[in-house]
Structure formats: structure tokens, C-alpha cells
Short mmCIF file of C-alpha atoms in Angstrom, two decimals:
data_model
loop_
_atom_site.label_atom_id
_atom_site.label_comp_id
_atom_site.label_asym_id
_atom_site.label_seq_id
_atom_site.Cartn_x
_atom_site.Cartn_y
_atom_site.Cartn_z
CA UNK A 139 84.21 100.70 135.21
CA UNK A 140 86.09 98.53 138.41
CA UNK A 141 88.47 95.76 138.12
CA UNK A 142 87.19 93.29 140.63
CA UNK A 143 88.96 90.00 140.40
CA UNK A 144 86.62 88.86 143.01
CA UNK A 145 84.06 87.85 140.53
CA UNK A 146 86.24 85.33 139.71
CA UNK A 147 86.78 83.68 142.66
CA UNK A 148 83.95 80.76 141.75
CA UNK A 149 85.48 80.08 138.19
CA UNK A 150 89.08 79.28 139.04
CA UNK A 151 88.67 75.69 138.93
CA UNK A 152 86.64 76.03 135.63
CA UNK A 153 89.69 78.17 134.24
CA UNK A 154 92.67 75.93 135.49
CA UNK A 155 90.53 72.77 134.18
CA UNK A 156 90.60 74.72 130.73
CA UNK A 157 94.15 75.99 130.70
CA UNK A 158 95.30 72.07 131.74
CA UNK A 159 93.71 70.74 128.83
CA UNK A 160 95.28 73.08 126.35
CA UNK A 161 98.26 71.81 127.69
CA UNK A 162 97.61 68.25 127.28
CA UNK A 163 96.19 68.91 123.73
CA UNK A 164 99.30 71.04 122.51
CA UNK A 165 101.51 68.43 124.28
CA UNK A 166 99.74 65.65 122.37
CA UNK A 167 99.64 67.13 119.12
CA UNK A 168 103.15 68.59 119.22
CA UNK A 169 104.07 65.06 119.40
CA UNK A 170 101.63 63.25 116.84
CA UNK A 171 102.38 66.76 114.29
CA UNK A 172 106.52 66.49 114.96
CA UNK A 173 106.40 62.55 114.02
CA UNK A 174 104.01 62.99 111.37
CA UNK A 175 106.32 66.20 110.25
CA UNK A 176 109.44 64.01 110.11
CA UNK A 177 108.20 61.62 108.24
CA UNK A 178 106.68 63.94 105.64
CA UNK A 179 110.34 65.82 105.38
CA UNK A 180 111.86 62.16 104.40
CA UNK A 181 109.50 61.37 101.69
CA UNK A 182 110.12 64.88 100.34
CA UNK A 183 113.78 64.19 100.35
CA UNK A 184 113.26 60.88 98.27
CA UNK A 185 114.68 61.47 94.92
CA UNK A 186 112.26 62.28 92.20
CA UNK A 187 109.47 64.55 91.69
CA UNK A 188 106.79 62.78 92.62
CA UNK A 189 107.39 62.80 96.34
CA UNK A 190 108.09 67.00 96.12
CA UNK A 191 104.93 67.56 94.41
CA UNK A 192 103.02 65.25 96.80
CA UNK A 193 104.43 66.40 99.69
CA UNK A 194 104.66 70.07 98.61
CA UNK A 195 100.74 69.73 97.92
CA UNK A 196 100.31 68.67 101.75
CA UNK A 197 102.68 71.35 103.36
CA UNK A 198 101.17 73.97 101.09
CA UNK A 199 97.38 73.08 101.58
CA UNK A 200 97.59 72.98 105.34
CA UNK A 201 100.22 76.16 105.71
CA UNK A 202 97.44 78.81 103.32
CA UNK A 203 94.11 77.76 105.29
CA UNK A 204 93.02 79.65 108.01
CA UNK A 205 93.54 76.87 111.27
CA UNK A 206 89.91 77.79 111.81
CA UNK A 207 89.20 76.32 108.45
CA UNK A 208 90.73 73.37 108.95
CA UNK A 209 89.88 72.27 112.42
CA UNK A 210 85.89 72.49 110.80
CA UNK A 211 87.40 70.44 107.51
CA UNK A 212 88.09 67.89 110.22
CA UNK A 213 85.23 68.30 112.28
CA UNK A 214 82.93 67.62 109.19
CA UNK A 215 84.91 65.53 107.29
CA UNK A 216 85.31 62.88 110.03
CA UNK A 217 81.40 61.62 110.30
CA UNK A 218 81.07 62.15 106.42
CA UNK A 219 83.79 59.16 106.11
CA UNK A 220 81.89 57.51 108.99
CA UNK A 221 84.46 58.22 111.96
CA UNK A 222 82.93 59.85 115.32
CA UNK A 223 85.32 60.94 117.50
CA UNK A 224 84.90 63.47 120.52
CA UNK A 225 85.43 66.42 120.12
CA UNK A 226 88.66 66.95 122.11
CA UNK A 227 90.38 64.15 120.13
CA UNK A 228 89.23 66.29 116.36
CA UNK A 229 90.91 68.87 117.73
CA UNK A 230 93.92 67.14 118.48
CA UNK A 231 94.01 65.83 115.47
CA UNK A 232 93.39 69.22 113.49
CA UNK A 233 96.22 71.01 115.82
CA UNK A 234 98.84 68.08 114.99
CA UNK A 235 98.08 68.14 111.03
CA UNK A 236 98.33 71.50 111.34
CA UNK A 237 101.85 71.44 113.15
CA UNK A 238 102.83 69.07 110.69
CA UNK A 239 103.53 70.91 108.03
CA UNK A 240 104.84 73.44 109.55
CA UNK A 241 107.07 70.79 111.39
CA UNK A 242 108.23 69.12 107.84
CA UNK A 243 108.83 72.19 106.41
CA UNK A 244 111.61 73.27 109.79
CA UNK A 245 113.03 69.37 109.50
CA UNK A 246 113.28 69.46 105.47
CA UNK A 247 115.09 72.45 105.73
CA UNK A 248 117.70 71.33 108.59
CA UNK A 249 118.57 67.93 106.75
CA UNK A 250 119.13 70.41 103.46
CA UNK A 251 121.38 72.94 105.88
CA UNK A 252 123.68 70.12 106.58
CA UNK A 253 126.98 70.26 104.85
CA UNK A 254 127.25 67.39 102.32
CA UNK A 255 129.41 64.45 103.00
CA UNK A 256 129.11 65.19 107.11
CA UNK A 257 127.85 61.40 106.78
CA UNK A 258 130.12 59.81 104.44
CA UNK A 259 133.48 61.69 105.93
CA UNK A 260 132.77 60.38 109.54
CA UNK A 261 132.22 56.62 107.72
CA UNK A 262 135.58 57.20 105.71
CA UNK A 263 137.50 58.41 109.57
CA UNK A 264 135.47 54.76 110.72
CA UNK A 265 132.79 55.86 112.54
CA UNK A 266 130.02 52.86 112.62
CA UNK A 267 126.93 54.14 110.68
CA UNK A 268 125.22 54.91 114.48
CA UNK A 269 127.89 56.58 115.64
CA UNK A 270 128.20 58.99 112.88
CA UNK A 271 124.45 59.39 112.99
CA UNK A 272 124.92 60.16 116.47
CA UNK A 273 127.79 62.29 117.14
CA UNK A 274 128.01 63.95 113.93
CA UNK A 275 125.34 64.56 112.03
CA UNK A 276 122.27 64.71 115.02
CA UNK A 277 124.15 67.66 117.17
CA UNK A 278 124.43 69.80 114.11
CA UNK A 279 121.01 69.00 112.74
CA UNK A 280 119.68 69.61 116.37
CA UNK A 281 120.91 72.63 116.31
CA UNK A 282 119.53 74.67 113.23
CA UNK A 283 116.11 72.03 114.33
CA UNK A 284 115.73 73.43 118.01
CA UNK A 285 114.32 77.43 117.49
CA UNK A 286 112.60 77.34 115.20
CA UNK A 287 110.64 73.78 116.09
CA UNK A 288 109.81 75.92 119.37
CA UNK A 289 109.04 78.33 118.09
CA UNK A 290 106.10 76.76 116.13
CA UNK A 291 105.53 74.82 119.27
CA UNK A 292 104.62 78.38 121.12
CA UNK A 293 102.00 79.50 117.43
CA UNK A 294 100.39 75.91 117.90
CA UNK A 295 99.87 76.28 121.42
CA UNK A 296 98.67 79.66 120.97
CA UNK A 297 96.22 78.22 117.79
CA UNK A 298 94.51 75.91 120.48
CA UNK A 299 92.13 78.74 121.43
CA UNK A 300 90.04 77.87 118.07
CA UNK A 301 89.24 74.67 119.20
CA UNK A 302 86.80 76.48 121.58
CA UNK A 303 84.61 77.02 118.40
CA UNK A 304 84.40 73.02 118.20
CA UNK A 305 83.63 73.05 121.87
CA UNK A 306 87.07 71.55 123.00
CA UNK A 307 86.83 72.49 126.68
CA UNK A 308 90.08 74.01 127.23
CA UNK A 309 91.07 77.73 128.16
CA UNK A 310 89.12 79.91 125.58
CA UNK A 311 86.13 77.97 125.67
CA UNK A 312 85.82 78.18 129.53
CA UNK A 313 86.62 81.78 129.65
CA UNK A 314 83.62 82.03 127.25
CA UNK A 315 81.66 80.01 129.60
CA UNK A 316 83.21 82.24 132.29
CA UNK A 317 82.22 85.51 130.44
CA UNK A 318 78.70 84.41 129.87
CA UNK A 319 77.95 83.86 133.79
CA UNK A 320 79.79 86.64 135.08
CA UNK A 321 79.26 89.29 132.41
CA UNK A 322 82.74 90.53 133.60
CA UNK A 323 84.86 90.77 130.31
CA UNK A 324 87.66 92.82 131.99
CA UNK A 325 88.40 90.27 134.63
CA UNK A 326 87.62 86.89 132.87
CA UNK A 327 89.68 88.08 129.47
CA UNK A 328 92.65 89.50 131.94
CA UNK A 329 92.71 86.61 133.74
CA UNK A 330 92.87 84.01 130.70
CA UNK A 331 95.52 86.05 128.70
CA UNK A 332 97.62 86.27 131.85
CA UNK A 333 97.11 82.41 132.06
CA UNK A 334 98.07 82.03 127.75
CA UNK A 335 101.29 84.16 128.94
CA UNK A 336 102.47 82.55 131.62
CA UNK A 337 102.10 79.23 129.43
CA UNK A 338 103.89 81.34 126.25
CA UNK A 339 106.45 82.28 128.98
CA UNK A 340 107.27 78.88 130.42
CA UNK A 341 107.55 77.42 126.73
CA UNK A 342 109.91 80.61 125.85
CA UNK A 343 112.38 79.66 129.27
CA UNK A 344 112.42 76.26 127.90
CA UNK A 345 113.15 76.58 124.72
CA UNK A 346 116.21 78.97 125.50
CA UNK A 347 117.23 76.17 127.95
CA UNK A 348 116.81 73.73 124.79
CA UNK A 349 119.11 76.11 122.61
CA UNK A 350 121.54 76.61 125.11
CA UNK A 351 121.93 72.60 125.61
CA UNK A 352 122.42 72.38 121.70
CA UNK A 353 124.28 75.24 120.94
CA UNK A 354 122.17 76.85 118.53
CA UNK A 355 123.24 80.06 116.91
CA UNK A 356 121.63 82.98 118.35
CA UNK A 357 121.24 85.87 115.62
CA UNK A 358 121.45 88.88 118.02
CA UNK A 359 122.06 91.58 116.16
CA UNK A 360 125.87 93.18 116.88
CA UNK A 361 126.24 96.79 117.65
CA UNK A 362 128.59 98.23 114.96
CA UNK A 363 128.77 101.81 115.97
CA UNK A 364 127.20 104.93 117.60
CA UNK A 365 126.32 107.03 115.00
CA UNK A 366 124.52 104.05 112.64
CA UNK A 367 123.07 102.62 115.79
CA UNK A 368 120.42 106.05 116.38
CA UNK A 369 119.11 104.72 113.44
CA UNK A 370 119.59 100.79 113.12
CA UNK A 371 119.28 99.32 116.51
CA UNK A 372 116.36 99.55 118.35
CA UNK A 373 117.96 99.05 121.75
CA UNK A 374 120.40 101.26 124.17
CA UNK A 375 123.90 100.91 123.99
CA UNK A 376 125.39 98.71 126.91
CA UNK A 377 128.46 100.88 128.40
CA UNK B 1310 76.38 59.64 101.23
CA UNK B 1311 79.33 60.62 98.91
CA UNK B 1312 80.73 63.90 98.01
CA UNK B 1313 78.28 66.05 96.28
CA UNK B 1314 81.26 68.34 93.35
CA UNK B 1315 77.88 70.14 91.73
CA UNK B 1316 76.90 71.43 95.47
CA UNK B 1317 80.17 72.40 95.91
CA UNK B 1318 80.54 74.12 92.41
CA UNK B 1319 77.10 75.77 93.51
CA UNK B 1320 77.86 77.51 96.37
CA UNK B 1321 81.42 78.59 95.23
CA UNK B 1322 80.00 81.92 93.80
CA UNK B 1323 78.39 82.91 97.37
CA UNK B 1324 81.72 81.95 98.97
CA UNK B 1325 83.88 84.21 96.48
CA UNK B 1326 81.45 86.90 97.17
CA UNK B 1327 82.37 87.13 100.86
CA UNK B 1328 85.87 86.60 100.16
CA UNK B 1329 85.68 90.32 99.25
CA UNK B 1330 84.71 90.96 103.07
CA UNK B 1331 88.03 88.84 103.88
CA UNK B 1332 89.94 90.92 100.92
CA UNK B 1333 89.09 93.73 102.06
CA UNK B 1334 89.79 93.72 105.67
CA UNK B 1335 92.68 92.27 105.21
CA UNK B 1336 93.98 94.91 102.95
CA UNK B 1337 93.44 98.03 105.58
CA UNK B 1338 94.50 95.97 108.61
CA UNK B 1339 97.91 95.38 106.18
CA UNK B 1340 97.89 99.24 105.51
CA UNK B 1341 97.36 100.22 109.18
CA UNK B 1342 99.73 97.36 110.19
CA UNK B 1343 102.77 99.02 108.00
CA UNK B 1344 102.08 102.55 109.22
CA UNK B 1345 101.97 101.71 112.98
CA UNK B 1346 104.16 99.28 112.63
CA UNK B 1347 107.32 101.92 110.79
CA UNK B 1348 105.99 104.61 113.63
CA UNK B 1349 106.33 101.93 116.17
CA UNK B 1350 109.92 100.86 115.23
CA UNK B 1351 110.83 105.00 114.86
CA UNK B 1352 109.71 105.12 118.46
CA UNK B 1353 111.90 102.27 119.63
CA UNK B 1354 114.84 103.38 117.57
CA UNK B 1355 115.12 106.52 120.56
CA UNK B 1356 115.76 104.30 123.03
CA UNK B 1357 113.85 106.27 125.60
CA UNK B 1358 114.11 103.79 128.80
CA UNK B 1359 110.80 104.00 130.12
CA UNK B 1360 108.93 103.71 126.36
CA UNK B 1361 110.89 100.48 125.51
CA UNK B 1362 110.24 99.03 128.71
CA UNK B 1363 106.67 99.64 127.70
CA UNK B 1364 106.53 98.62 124.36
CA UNK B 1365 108.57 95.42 125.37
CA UNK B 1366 105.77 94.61 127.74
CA UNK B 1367 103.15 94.88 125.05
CA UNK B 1368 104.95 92.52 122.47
CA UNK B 1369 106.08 90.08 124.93
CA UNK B 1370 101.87 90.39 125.15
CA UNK B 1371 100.52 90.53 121.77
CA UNK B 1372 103.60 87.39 121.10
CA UNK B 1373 102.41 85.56 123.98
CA UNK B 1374 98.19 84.86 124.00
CA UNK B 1375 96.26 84.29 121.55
CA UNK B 1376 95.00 86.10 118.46
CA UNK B 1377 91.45 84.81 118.99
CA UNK B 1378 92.21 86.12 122.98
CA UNK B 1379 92.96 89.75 121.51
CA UNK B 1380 89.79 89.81 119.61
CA UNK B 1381 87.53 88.56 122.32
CA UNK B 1382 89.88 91.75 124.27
CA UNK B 1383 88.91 93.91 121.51
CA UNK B 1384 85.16 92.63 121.03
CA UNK B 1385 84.14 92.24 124.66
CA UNK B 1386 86.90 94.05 126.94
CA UNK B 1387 86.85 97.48 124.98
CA UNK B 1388 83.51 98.86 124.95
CA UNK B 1389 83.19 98.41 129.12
CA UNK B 1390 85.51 101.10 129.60
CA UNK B 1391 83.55 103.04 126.96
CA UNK B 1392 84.77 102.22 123.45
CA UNK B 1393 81.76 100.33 121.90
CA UNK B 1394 83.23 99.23 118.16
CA UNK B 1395 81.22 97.40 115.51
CA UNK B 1396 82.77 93.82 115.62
CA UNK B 1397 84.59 94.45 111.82
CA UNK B 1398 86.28 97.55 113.75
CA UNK B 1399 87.08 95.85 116.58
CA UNK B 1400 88.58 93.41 114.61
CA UNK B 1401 90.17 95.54 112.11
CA UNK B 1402 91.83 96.76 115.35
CA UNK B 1403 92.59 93.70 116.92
CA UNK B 1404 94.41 91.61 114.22
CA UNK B 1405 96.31 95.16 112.77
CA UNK B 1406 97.55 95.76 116.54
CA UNK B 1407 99.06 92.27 116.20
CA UNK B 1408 99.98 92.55 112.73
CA UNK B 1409 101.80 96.19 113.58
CA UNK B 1410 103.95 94.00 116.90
CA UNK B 1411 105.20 91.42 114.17
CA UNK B 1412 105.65 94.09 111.07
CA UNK B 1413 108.39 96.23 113.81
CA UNK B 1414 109.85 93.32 114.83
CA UNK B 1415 110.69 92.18 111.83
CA UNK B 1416 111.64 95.86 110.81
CA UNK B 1417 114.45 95.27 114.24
CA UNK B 1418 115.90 92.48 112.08
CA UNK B 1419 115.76 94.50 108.86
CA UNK B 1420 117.66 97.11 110.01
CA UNK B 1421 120.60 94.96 111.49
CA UNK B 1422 121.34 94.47 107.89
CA UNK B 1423 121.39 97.91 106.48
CA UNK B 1424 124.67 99.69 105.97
CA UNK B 1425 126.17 101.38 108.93
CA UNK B 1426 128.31 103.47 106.69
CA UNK B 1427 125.27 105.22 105.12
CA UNK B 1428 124.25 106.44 108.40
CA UNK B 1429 127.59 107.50 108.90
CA UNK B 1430 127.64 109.37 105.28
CA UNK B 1431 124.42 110.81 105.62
CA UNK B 1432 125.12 112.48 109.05
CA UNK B 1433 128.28 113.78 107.92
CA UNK B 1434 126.40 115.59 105.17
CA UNK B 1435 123.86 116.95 107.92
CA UNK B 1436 121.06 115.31 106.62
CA UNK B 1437 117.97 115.88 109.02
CA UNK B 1438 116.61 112.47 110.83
CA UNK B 1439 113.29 113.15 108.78
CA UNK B 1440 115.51 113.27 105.39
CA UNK B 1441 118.22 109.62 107.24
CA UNK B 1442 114.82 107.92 108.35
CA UNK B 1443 112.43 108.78 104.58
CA UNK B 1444 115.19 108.94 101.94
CA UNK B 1445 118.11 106.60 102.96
CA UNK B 1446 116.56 103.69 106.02
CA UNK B 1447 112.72 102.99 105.24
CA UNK B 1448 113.37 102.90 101.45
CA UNK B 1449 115.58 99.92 101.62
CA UNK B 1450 114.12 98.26 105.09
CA UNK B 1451 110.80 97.97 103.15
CA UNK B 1452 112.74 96.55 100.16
CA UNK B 1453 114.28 94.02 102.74
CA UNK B 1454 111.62 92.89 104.66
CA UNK B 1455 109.36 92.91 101.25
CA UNK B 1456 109.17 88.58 101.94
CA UNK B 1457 108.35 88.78 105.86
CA UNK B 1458 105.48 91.40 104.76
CA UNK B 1459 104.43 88.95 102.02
CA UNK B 1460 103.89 86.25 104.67
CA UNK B 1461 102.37 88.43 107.21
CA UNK B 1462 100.00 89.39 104.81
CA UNK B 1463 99.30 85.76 104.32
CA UNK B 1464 98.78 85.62 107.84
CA UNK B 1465 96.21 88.31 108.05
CA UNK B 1466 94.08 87.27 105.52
CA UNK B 1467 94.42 84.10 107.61
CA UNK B 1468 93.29 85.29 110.91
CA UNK B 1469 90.28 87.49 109.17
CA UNK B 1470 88.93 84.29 108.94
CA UNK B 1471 88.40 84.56 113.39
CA UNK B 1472 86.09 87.24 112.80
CA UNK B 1473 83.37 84.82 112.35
CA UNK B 1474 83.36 84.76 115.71
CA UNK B 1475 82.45 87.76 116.72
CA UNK B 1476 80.05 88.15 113.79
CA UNK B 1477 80.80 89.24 111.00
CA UNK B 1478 79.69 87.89 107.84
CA UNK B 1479 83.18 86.74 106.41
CA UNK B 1480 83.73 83.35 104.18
CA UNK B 1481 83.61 81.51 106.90
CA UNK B 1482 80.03 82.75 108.23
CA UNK B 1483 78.95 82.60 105.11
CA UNK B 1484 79.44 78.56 105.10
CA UNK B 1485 78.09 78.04 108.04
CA UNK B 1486 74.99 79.99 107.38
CA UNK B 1487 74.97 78.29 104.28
CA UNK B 1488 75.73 74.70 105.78
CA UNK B 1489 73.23 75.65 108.21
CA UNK B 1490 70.32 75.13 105.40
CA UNK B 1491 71.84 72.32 102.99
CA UNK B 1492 72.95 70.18 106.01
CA UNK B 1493 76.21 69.32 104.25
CA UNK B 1494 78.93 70.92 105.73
CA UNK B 1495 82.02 69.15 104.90
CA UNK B 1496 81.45 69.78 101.21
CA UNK B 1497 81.04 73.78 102.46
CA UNK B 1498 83.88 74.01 104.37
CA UNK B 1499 85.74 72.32 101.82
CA UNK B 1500 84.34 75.32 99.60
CA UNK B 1501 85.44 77.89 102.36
CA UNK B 1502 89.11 75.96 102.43
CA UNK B 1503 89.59 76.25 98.94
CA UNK B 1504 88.51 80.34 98.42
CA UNK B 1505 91.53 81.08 101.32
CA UNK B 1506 93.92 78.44 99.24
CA UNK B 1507 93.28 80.40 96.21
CA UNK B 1508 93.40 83.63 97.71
CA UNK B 1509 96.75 83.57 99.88
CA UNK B 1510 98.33 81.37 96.81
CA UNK B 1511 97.53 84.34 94.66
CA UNK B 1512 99.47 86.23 97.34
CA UNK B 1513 102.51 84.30 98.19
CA UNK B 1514 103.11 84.32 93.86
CA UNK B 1515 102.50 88.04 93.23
CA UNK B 1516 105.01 88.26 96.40
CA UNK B 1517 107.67 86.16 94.80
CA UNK B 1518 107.15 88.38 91.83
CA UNK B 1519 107.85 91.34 93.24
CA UNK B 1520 110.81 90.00 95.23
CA UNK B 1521 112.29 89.50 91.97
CA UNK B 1522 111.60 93.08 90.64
CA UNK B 1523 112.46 94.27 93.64
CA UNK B 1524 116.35 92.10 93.37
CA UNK B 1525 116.38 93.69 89.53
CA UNK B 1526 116.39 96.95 90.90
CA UNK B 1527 118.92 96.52 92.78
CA UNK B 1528 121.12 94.64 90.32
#
């Protein structure tokens, strides 16, 4: 068995088409599933226990299906309420609902983290409403809001290979294509993991960026000492 | 046309029936998953330069594409240089090489939190690293990391549900051969949606149940 990347030289295009489109659609549905995710943390938050059990159904229904499940719940479910759609906008739409609960779940628990009376203390020091919003309470939310909201970003962007089974066009489903006119697994699945990497890595670098900017806590295990640390850390001592 | 409950009711015993496919991977890619995973972390916890840089590599891998990637790997890739799997082993061995990544790097976190003085007291009474690693670390980092295994195992029984595409006759394959011939596959999938609900449900509460046995213990 040979490794000949030449195979690929016809399929590029095809590839880069695919790997542009998962883009878009993560992109798009990061941003539908983050709004949709903020506003399902606020109704939880209403007092009562109505909203919690309402939104706790959604967050709990969408978080213990398969994604695979639910993108074909979508796919079906659209033309049996009498809405056709292409294909590349279900998907969307099953990738953002998707993030969304994950999303709600992340902002829920950041509003919860916040110290109580944050709010109220900058009013009482006479901070306007906005600018206690603003230079109080957002930085600190941001910060406990920023990892892990990548984070998810990265597993949703990651998920997007399933729309290939509801013939969304983008990276998996043209290395399939790819794979069924070259018949060269090695090269075509090499190439398109290489290209999901790359895409894992740039969201990685920009999300440490992100932290950085906000100041988010980074839980880096300390070394305590050398004897404990042959057992407990997994990585060499710096000298 | 309006949403047919007796179809649905109908088909639910076929469905359940290849849950036990999903079940049942699930369960040995969680075993293998916890042994490779504890040998993995073992390995890293030597620090041997040229290993870690290797193993790094492969997480930053397995963390970076996607599961349904690794499967086609494991499905198409493999058996040109010679390994020809059935698809259920090739996916046993895709999702439990992922699963194993994600059960030792969770293990790295567990272990931050574990004593540093019991290392200390252990290797001042000469205790062999066989006797440190099985009597006094594993013991509690399993007791530790009980919730992240609880939602990985959530997660597994999640992406057995992939295996449909490369063939084999899961929940998911079962609806769609089913949907296939009764031409009503919302109610199906709805079916399909419901069986995973019930089953990783079933999980996260026995979980939550044992967390609490295991915090009793320890009280």
C-alpha cells in the first residue's frame, strides 16, 4: 500500500468547496444557536417553576439525542408540518438547535456564577444601570462565558460532518464523493482530517486569544512537588 | 397528514430491540475505553520525552476532526494497509480510541486533585509503583472522575448511533429500514429519538446515584 497524494490533485477544489461550507454553516449556526441559547438561559432564570421545567425539558431533550438523530428529526419533521427547505439550511438549523442547548446551559450557569449584588452595589456607588451592566457585571460574566462557549463552538463544528448523511455538501460529504471516484481512502481521509484540524486548530488559537483578552482563569494544574508529581502530573518538570 | 401515536407505539418494540445493539456496544467500547484509557495516562505519567510528544500529537488528533472522520478512518482507511474489520469492530475501535483520548484526559485533571502527601507517605513506606498506582491513585481517581465517566458514557452511547453509517444494524438503521417501508419517517425518527432519550436518561440518573454512594463512602 503507497501514499500518493497525487490522486488528489483533481479533487482539491471539490474538497476546499466542502471544507468552506462547513465553515459558513458552523459560523451561521454558532450564531442563530448562541442567540437562541441566551434567550433560553433568561427564561430559565425567570422565577418560578414553570420556566425550569420548560426549559430544562428543551436543554435535556436536545443534550441526550444522538446529533445524528436530531438533524433526521428535522429533516423529516420539516415537510410533515409543510416547510421545504434545502437541505443546507435543515442542517443549519439542526446544528444551531443543537448548540443551543448546550449554549443555554454555559450562559445559565455564568449569570448563576456571578456574585450576588455585583448589580445592585455598582447602582448603590452610582453607576447608571448601562454602565454597571457594562463595566461590571459583562467583564466578569465574559469571563467564566468565553472557554467553555468555545469550546462547544470547536464539538459543533466538529458535529457538522453528520450533515453529510442529509447531503449538506460540505467537507465529509465531498470526501465521500472524493472516496467513491478515487477509491483512495488513505489519501482522501488524510487529507480531510488534516483539513478538520487545521480548522480545530485555528478555532483553538482563537479562542486562547479570546481568553487572554477577557482574562479568563486558566485551570493549569500547579506542580506541588517531585515525589507526588511521578505519580500526579502527567507532564515533565520545567527546571 | 397528522401524527400517526398508534404507528409510533407500533414500531417502538422493533426500535427497543436494536437498542440492545446500541447497549451493547456501547458497554465494551466504555470497558475498553477505561482500560486504555488508565494504561494510557500510566504511560504519560513517565514523562518519557519522545512518547508524550507522541501521544500529544494523537489527542491534539482524535480532539481535533471528527468522530464520524475517525470511523470513516477506521471503516475505509484500515483494511488498505491490511486490517479488514467487520464495520461493528471497526467501530467498536473507532469511537473506544476516542473515548480512551477523553477518559486520560480527564484522568490528567483527576489527578491534579489527589493528595500530594499520600504519594509522599506511600514512598516513604517503600511501597512499589504497582502497589502507589493500584492501592492508593486509581482507587480514588476513578472515584473522582466517576461524573466525567458518567457523561462520556452518555456520549458513547451517543456516537454508536454513527455506526449506521457504516452499516450496522443499530436503532438508527433500524428506522430507516423501517421508514423505508411505511413512508413515514418523522413519526420513526421520533421513535428512534425517544429509545436514546430513555436510554442515556436512565444513565445520567443511575450516575447521579452512584455519585452519591460514592460521596457516602467517603463521608
Amino acid at each position: 500500500m503507497k501514499f500518493d497524494p497525487a490522486v488528489l490533485v483533481d479533487y482539491w477544489p471539490l474538497l476546499l468547496q466542502g471544507a468552506w461550507l462547513t465553515i459558513q454553516v458552523s459560523a451561521a449556526a454558532m450564531l442563530i444557536g448562541y442567540v437562541a441559547g441566551i434567550v433560553v438561559a433568561l427564561i430559565a432564570l425567570v422565577p418560578g417553576w414553570l420556566p425550569r421545567l420548560v426549559t430544562g425539558l428543551y436543554v435535556e431533550t436536545l443534550r441526550n439525542i444522538p446529533f445524528i438523530i436530531i438533524v433526521f428529526v428535522v429533516y423529516y419533521g420539516l415537510p410533515f408540518w409543510g416547510i421545504r427547505l434545502p437541505a443546507t439550511l435543515v442542517g443549519t438549523v439542526a446544528l444551531a438547535l443543537f448548540a443551543s442547548a448546550y449554549y443555554a446551559e454555559i450562559v445559565r450557569a455564568a449569570i448563576l456564577a456571578l456574585p450576588r449584588g455585583q448589580f445592585e452595589s455598582a447602582r448603590a456607588i452610582g453607576m447608571s444601570p448601562a454602565s454597571a451592566m457594562w463595566h461590571v457585571v459583562a467583564p466578569q460574566i465574559l469571563r467564566t462565558l468565553v472557554p467553555p462557549s468555545t469550546n462547544m463552538t470547536l464539538t459543533m463544528m466538529k458535529e457538522s460532518a453528520v450533515l453529510s448523511s442529509i447531503t449538506v455538501p460540505e467537507l465529509t460529504y465531498q470526501s465521500l464523493v472524493v472516496q467513491g471516484n478515487t477509491f483512495a481512502p488513505f489519501e482522501v481521509f488524510a487529507a480531510v482530517a488534516s483539513i478538520y484540524w487545521l480548522i480545530a486548530a485555528v478555532i483553538a488559537e482563537a479562542s486562547r486569544r479570546l481568553e487572554r483578552r477577557v482574562g479568563a482563569v486558566q485551570a493549569e494544574a500547579v506542580s506541588r512537588n517531585r515525589i507526588a508529581d511521578r505519580y500526579l502530573s502527567l507532564v515533565a518538570r520545567k527546571n | 397528514m397528522g401524527f400517526k401515536f398508534d404507528y409510533l407505539l407500533s414500531i417502538l418494540p422493533r426500535l427497543i430491540g436494536a437498542a440492545a445493539v446500541n447497549v451493547r456496544l456501547a458497554v465494551i467500547i466504555m470497558l475498553l475505553a477505561l482500560a486504555f484509557g488508565t494504561a494510557l495516562t500510566i504511560l504519560r505519567s513517565r514523562k518519557i520525552a519522545a512518547v508524550n510528544a507522541c501521544i500529544a500529537i494523537v489527542i491534539s488528533f482524535v480532539r481535533g476532526t471528527p468522530l464520524l472522520i475517525q470511523i470513516f478512518i477506521a471503516y475505509y482507511v484500515l483494511p488498505a494497509v491490511g486490517l479488514d474489520l467487520s464495520p461493528e469492530v471497526a467501530g467498536i475501535s473507532a469511537i473506544a480510541f476516542n473515548s480512551m483520548v477523553f477518559v486520560s484526559e480527564s484522568m490528567r485533571g483527576g489527578l491534579a486533585t489527589v493528595d500530594a502527601g499520600q504519594i509522599e507517605a506511600s514512598t516513604a513506606l517503600g511501597l512499589p509503583p504497582r502497589a502507589i498506582w493500584l492501592k492508593v491513585v486509581l482507587p480514588q481517581l476513578f472515584r473522582r472522575i466517576v461524573p466525567v465517566l458518567i457523561n462520556e458514557a452518555t456520549i458513547v452511547v451517543k456516537g454508536t448511533a454513527l455506526l449506521s453509517v457504516i452499516t450496522v444494524v443499530d436503532v438508527l438503521r433500524t428506522s430507516q429500514q423501517i421508514a423505508s417501508s411505511s413512508y413515514r419517517p418523522f413519526e420513526t425518527m421520533i421513535g428512534a429519538a425517544l429509545v436514546f432519550l430513555v436510554i442515556n436518561l436512565v444513565i445520567s440518573l443511575s450516575g447521579r446515584v452512584a455519585e452519591a454512594r460514592f460521596a457516602a463512602a467517603r463521608a
